Coordinates of C-alpha atoms in Angstrom, one line a residue:
X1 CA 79.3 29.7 151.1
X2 CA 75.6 29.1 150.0
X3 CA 74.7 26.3 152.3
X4 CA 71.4 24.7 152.7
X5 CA 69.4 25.2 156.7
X6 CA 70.2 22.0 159.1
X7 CA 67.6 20.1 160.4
X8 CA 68.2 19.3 164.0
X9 CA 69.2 15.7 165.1
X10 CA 70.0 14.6 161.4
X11 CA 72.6 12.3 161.1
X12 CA 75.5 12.3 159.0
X13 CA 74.1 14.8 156.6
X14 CA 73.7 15.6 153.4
X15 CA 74.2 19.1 151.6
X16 CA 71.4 20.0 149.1
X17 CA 71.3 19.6 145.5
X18 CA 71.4 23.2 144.6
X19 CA 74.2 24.0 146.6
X20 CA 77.1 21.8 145.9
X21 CA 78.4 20.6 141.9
X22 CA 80.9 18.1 141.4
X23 CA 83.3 19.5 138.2
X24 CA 82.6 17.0 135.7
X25 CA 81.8 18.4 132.6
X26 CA 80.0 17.0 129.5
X27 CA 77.7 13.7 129.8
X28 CA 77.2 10.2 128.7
X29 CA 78.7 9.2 125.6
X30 CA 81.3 12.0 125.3
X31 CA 84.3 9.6 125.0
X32 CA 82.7 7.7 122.5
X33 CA 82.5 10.3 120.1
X34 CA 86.4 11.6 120.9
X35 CA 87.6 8.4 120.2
X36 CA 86.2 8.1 116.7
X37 CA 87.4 11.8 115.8
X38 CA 90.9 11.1 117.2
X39 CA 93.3 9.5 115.4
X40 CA 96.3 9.7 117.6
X41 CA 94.8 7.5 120.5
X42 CA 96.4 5.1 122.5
X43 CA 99.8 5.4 120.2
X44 CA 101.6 8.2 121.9
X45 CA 105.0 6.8 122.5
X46 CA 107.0 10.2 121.4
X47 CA 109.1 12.4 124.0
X48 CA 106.7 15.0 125.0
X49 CA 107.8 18.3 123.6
X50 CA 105.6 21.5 125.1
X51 CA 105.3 24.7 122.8
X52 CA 108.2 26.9 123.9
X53 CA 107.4 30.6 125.4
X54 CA 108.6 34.2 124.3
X55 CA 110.3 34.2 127.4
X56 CA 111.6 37.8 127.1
X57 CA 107.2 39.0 127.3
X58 CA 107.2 37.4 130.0
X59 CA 106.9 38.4 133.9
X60 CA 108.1 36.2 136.2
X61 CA 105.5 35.4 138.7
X62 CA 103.1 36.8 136.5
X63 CA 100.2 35.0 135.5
X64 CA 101.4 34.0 131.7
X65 CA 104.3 32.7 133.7
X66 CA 103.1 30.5 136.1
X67 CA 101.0 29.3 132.7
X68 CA 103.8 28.8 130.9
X69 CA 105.4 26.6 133.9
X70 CA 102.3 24.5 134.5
X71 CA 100.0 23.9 131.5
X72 CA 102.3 21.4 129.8
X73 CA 101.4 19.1 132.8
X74 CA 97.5 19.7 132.8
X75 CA 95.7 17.0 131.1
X76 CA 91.8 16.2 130.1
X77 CA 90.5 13.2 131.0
X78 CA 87.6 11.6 129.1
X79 CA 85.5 8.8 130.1
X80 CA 82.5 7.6 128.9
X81 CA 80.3 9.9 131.3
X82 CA 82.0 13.0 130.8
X83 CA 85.3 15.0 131.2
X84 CA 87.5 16.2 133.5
X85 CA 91.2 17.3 134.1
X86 CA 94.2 15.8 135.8
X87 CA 97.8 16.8 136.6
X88 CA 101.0 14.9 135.9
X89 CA 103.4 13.6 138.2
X90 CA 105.7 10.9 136.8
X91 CA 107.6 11.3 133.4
X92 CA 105.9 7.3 132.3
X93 CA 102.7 9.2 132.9
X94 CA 101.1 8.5 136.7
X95 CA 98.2 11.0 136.8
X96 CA 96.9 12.6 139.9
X97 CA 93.3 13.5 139.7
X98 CA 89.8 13.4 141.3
X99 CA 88.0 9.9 141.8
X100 CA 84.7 11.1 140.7
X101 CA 86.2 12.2 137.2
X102 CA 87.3 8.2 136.6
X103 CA 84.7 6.4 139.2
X104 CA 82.4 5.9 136.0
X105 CA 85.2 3.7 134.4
X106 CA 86.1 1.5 137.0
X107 CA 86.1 -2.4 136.6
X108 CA 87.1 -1.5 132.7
X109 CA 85.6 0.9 131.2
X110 CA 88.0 3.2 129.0
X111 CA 89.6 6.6 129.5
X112 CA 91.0 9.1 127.5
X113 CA 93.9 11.6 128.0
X114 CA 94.4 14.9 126.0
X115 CA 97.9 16.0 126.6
X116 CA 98.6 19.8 126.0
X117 CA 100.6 19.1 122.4
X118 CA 97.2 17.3 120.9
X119 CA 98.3 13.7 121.9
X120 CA 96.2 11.3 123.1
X121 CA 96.5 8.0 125.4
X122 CA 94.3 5.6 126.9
X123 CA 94.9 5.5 130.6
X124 CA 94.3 2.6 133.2
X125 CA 93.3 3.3 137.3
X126 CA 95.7 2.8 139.2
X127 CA 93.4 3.2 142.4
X128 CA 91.2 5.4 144.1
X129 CA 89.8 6.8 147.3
X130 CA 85.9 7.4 147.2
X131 CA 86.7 9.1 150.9
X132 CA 89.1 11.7 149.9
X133 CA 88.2 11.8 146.0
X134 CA 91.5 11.4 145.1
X135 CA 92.7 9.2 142.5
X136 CA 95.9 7.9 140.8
X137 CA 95.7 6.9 136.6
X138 CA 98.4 6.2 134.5
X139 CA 98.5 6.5 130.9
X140 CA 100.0 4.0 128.4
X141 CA 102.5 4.1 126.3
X142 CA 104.2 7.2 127.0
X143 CA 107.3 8.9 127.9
X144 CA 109.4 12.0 128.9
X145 CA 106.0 13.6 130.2
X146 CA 106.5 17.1 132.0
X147 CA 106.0 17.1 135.2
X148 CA 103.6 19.4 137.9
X149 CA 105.4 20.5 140.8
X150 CA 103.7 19.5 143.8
X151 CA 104.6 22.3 146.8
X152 CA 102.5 22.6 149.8
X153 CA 99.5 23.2 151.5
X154 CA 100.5 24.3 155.1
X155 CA 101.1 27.3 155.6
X156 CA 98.8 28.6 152.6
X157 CA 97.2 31.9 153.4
X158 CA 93.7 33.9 152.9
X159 CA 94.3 36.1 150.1
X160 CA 97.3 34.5 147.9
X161 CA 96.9 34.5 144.7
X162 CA 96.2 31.3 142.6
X163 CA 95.7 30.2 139.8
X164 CA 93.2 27.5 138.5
X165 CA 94.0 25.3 135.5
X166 CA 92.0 22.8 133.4
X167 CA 88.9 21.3 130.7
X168 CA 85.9 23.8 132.1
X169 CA 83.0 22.7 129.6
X170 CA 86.0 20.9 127.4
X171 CA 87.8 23.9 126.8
X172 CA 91.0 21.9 127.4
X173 CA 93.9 24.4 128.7
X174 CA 91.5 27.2 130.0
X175 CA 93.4 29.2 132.6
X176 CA 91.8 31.5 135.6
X177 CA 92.9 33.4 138.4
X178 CA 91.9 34.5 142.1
X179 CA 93.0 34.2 145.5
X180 CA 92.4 31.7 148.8
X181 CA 89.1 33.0 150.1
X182 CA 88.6 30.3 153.3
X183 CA 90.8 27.9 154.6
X184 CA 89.4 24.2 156.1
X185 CA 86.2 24.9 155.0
X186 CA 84.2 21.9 155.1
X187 CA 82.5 20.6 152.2
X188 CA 80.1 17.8 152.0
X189 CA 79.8 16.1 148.3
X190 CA 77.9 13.1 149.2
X191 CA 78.2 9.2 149.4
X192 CA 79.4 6.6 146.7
X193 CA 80.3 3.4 148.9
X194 CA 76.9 3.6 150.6
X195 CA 75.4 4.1 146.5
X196 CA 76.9 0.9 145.9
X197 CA 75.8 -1.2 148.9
X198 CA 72.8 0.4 150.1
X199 CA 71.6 2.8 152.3
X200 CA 72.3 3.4 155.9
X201 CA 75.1 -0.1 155.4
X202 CA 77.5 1.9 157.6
X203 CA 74.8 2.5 160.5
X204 CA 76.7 1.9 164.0
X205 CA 80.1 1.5 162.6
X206 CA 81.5 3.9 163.8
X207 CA 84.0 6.8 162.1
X208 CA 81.6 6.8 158.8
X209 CA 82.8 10.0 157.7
X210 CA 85.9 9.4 159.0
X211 CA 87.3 5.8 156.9
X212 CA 84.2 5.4 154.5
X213 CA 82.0 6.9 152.0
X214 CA 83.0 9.3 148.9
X215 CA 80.4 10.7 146.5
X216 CA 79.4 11.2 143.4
X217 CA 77.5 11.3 141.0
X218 CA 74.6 13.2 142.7
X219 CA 76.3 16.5 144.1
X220 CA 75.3 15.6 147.8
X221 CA 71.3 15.8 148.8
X222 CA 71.1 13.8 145.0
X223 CA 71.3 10.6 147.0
X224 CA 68.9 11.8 149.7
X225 CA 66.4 9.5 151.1
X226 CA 63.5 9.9 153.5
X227 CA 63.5 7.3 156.0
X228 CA 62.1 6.0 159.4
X229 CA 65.2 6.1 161.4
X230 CA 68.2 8.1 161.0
X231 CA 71.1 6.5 159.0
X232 CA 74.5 7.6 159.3
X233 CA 75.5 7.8 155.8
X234 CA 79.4 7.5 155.1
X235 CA 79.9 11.0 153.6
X236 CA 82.7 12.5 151.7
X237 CA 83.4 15.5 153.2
X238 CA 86.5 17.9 151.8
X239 CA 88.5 19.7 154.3
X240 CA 88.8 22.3 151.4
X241 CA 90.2 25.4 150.3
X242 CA 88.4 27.6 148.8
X243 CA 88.8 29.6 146.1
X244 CA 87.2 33.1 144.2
X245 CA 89.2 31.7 140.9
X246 CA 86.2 30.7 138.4
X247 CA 86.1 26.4 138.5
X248 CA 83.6 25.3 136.4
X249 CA 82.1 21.3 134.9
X250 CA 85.7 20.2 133.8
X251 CA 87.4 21.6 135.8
X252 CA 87.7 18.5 138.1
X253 CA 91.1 17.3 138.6
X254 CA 92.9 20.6 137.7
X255 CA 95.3 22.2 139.8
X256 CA 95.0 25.1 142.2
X257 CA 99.0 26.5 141.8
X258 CA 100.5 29.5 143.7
X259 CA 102.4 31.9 141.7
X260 CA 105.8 30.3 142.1
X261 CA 103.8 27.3 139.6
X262 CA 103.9 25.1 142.3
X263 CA 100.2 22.9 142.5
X264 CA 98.8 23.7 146.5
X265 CA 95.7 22.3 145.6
X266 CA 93.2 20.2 143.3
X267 CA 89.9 21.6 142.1
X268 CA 87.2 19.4 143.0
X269 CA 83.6 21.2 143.2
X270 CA 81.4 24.5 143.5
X271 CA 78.9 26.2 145.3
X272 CA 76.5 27.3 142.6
X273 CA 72.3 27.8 143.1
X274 CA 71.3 27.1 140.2
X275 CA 72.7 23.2 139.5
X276 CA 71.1 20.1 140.9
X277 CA 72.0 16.6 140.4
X278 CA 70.7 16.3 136.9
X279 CA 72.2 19.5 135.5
X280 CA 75.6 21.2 135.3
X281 CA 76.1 24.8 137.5
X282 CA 78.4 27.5 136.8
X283 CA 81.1 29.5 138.7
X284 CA 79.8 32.0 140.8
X285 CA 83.1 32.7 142.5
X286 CA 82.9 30.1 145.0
X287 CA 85.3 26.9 144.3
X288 CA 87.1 24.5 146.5
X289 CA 89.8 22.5 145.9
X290 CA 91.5 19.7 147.9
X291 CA 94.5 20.6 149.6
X292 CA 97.2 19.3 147.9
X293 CA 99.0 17.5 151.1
X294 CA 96.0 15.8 151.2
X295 CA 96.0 14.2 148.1
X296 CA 99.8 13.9 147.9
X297 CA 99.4 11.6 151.0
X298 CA 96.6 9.4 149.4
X299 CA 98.1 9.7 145.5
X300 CA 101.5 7.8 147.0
X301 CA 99.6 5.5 149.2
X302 CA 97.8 4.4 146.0
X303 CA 100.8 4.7 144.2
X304 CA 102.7 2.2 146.3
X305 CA 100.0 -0.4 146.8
X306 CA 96.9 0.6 144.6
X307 CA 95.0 1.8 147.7
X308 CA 94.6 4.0 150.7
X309 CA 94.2 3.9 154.2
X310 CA 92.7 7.1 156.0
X311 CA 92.4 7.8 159.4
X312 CA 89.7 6.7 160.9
X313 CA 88.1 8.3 164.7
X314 CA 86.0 5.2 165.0
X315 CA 82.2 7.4 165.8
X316 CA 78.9 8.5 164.1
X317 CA 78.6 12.2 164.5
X318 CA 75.3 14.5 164.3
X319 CA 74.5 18.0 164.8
X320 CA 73.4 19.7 167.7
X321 CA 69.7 20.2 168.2
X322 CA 69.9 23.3 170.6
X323 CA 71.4 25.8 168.0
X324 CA 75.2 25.5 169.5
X325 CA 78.0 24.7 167.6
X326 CA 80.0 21.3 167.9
X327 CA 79.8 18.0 166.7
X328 CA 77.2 15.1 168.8
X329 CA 79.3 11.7 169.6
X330 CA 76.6 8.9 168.5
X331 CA 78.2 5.3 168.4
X332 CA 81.6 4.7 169.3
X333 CA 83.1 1.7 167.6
X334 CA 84.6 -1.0 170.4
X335 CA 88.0 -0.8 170.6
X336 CA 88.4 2.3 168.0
X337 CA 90.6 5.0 168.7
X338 CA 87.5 7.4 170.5
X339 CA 86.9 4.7 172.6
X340 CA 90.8 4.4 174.0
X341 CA 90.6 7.9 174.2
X342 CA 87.6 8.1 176.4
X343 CA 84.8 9.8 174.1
X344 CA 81.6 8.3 174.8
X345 CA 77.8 8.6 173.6
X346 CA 76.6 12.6 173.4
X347 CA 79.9 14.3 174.2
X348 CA 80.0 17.3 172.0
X349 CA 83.1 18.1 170.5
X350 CA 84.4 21.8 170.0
X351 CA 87.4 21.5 168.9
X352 CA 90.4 19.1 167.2
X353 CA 93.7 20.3 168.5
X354 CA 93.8 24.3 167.5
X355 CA 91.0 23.7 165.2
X356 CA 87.2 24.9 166.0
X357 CA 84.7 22.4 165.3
X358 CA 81.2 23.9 164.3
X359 CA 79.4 20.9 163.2
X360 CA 79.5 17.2 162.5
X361 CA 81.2 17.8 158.8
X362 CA 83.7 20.2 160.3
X363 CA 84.5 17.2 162.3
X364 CA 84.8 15.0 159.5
X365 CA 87.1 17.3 157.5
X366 CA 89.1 17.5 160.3
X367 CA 90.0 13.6 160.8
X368 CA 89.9 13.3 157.1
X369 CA 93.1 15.6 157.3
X370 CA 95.1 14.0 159.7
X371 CA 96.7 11.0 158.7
X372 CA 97.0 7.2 160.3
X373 CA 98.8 6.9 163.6
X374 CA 98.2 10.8 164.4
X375 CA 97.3 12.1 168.1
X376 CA 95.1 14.7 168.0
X377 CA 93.9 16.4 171.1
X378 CA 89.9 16.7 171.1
X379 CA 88.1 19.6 173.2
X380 CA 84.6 18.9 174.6
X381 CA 82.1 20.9 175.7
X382 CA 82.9 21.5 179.3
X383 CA 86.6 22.1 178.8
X384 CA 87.9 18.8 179.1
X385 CA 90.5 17.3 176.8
X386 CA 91.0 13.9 175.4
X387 CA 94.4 12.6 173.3
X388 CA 92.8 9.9 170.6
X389 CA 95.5 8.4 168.1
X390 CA 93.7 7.8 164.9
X391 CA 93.4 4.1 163.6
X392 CA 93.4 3.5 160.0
X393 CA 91.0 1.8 157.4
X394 CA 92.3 1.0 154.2
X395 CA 89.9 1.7 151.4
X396 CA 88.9 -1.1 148.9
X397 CA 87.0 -0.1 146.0
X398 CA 86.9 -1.8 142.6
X399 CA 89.0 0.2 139.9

């Protein structure tokens, strides 16, 4: 993973701009112009029927299979900013996909879906998590959709095959295959709730990265500001799989599926050195995608009440400044769960139960996998361990 040199002491942390591209494709305006070519949407009340396969060519387990299992469930989102890709999981049409592919249309603004058969529907939020990019839409007026099969990501190893489906540069249906390359890795795109409120708003609060912030439009370092004190900016940060299979602009929202068809995990973003905040990157065989327990756990939360709550440590974290790995305790939030569990002002943490913990976002990644009400057992330093049951902090956001 291309990854951009730390500077010491820098809190809550920002990856740069030519390392790390969110996957929406196209730019402003692109709905606009689909909706005056496309005569079918918002009317789409009919019984989906997907194209039917030679199954006698086919392999099972084979690539074209897991194709022919999945695609009929893959959808392309279009909003007024760009486009992206989605996956469904109800038959009246609930869409799983990422928040930054439908952020631009929240408090109104329209959105598009392209289903595999050339139908079309407009589609409503449902809700959305800035903090996990995960988000739920549902599209109107339809029926009898197929339906993705959501398996799991525990248990998921380096070197399985997968398969990556979705809208790369509005190529709607564009399949591509590869294997896990990493597991957890950490991955740092950037800050929306802090966009919308102002900088350094979360300062002192305590578990920033770990119940607030999302980010997107600017692919991380976009949003980067020099300032006279640090600010602990509420970052996103993915606890990510990642994946050789070529993601590209688009490709946001798609799922990552295993070759039994089953979806393991969403595709979210890219490592590629040559984008930046103003212009779209390309695959260079280094994609992550959010594991899909993840957003299964934040899709039904959203689902059920039109939000989600995320577990939340209750510090600010930094990096350490004498070249060792671990994450820096800063402020501890009163009464949060790292206070209760003991964790005070410049313990370094090494690891979260079995899990090592090289910097501050590894940290974040971590909590940001463990869900509400979870004990986790934190390693410092010296040796010494602490039990910390996660709080939670639901997240409200306009959709």
């Amino acid at each position: 993973m291309y990854t951009t040199p730390r500077k010491p002491g820098r809190t809550k942390l920002v990856v740069g701009v030519a390392v790390l591209a969110l996957l929406v494709g196209g730019g402003a305006g692109a709905l606009g112009g689909y909706l005056t070519a496309s005569s079918g949407a918002g009317s789409y009340n009919s019984v989906f029927a997907p194209p039917a396969a030679n199954a006698s060519n086919v392999t099972p387990g084979s690539v074209t299979d897991v194709a022919n299992k999945v695609l009929p469930t893959v959808v392309e989102i279009k909003t007024q900013e760009g486009e992206g890709s989605g996956f469904i999981v109800s038959s009246d049409g609930q869409i799983i996909t990422n928040n930054h592919v439908i952020a631009s249309a929240a408090g109104g603004g329209q959105i598009e879906v392209d289903f595999q058969n050339g139908k079309t529907a407009t589609a409503k939020i449902i809700g959305r998590d800035p903090t996990t990019d995960v988000a739920v839409i549902k599209a109107q007026n339809v029926s009898g959709l197929p339906t993705a099969q959501l398996g799991t990501s525990n248990g998921l190893q380096i070197g399985s095959q997968v398969v990556a489906i979705g809208s790369p540069f509005d190529l709607a249906g564009t399949v591509t295959t590869g294997i896990v390359s990493s597991l957890h890795r950490p991955v740092n795109v950037g800050d929306e709730l802090n966009q919308g409120q102002g900088q350094g708003q979360g300062q002192g609060q305590g578990g920033g990265g770990f119940g607030g912030g999302g980010g997107f439009p600017g692919f991380g370092g976009g949003q980067q500001q020099q300032q006279q004190t640090p600010q602990v900016r509420q970052d996103t940060v993915l606890d990510a799989i990642q994946t050789d299979a070529a993601i590209n602009p688009g490709n946001s929202g798609g799922p990552l599926v295993n070759m039994q068809g089953q979806v393991i995990g969403m595709n979210s973003a890219i490592s590629s050195p040559n984008s930046s905040a103003q212009s779209q990157g390309g695959s260079v065989g280094i994609g992550f995608a959010i594991p899909i327990d993840q957003a299964k756990r934040t899709a039904q939360q959203i689902m059920q009440t039109g939000k989600a709550t995320q577990a939340q440590l209750g510090v600010s974290v930094t990096d350490p400044t004498n070249g060792q790995g671990g994450a820096v305790i800063g402020d501890v939030t009163g009464g949060g769960a790292a206070e209760k569990a003991g964790l005070k002002k410049n313990d370094v943490v090494t690891k979260i139960n079995d899990r090592v913990i090289t910097d501050s976002d590894s940290l974040v990644a971590a909590v940001h996998a463990a869900a509400p009400g979870e004990t986790i057992t934190i390693t410092l330093s010296g040796g010494n361990t602490l039990k910390a049951t996660l709080t939670g902090k639901t997240i409200d956001v306009q959709n």
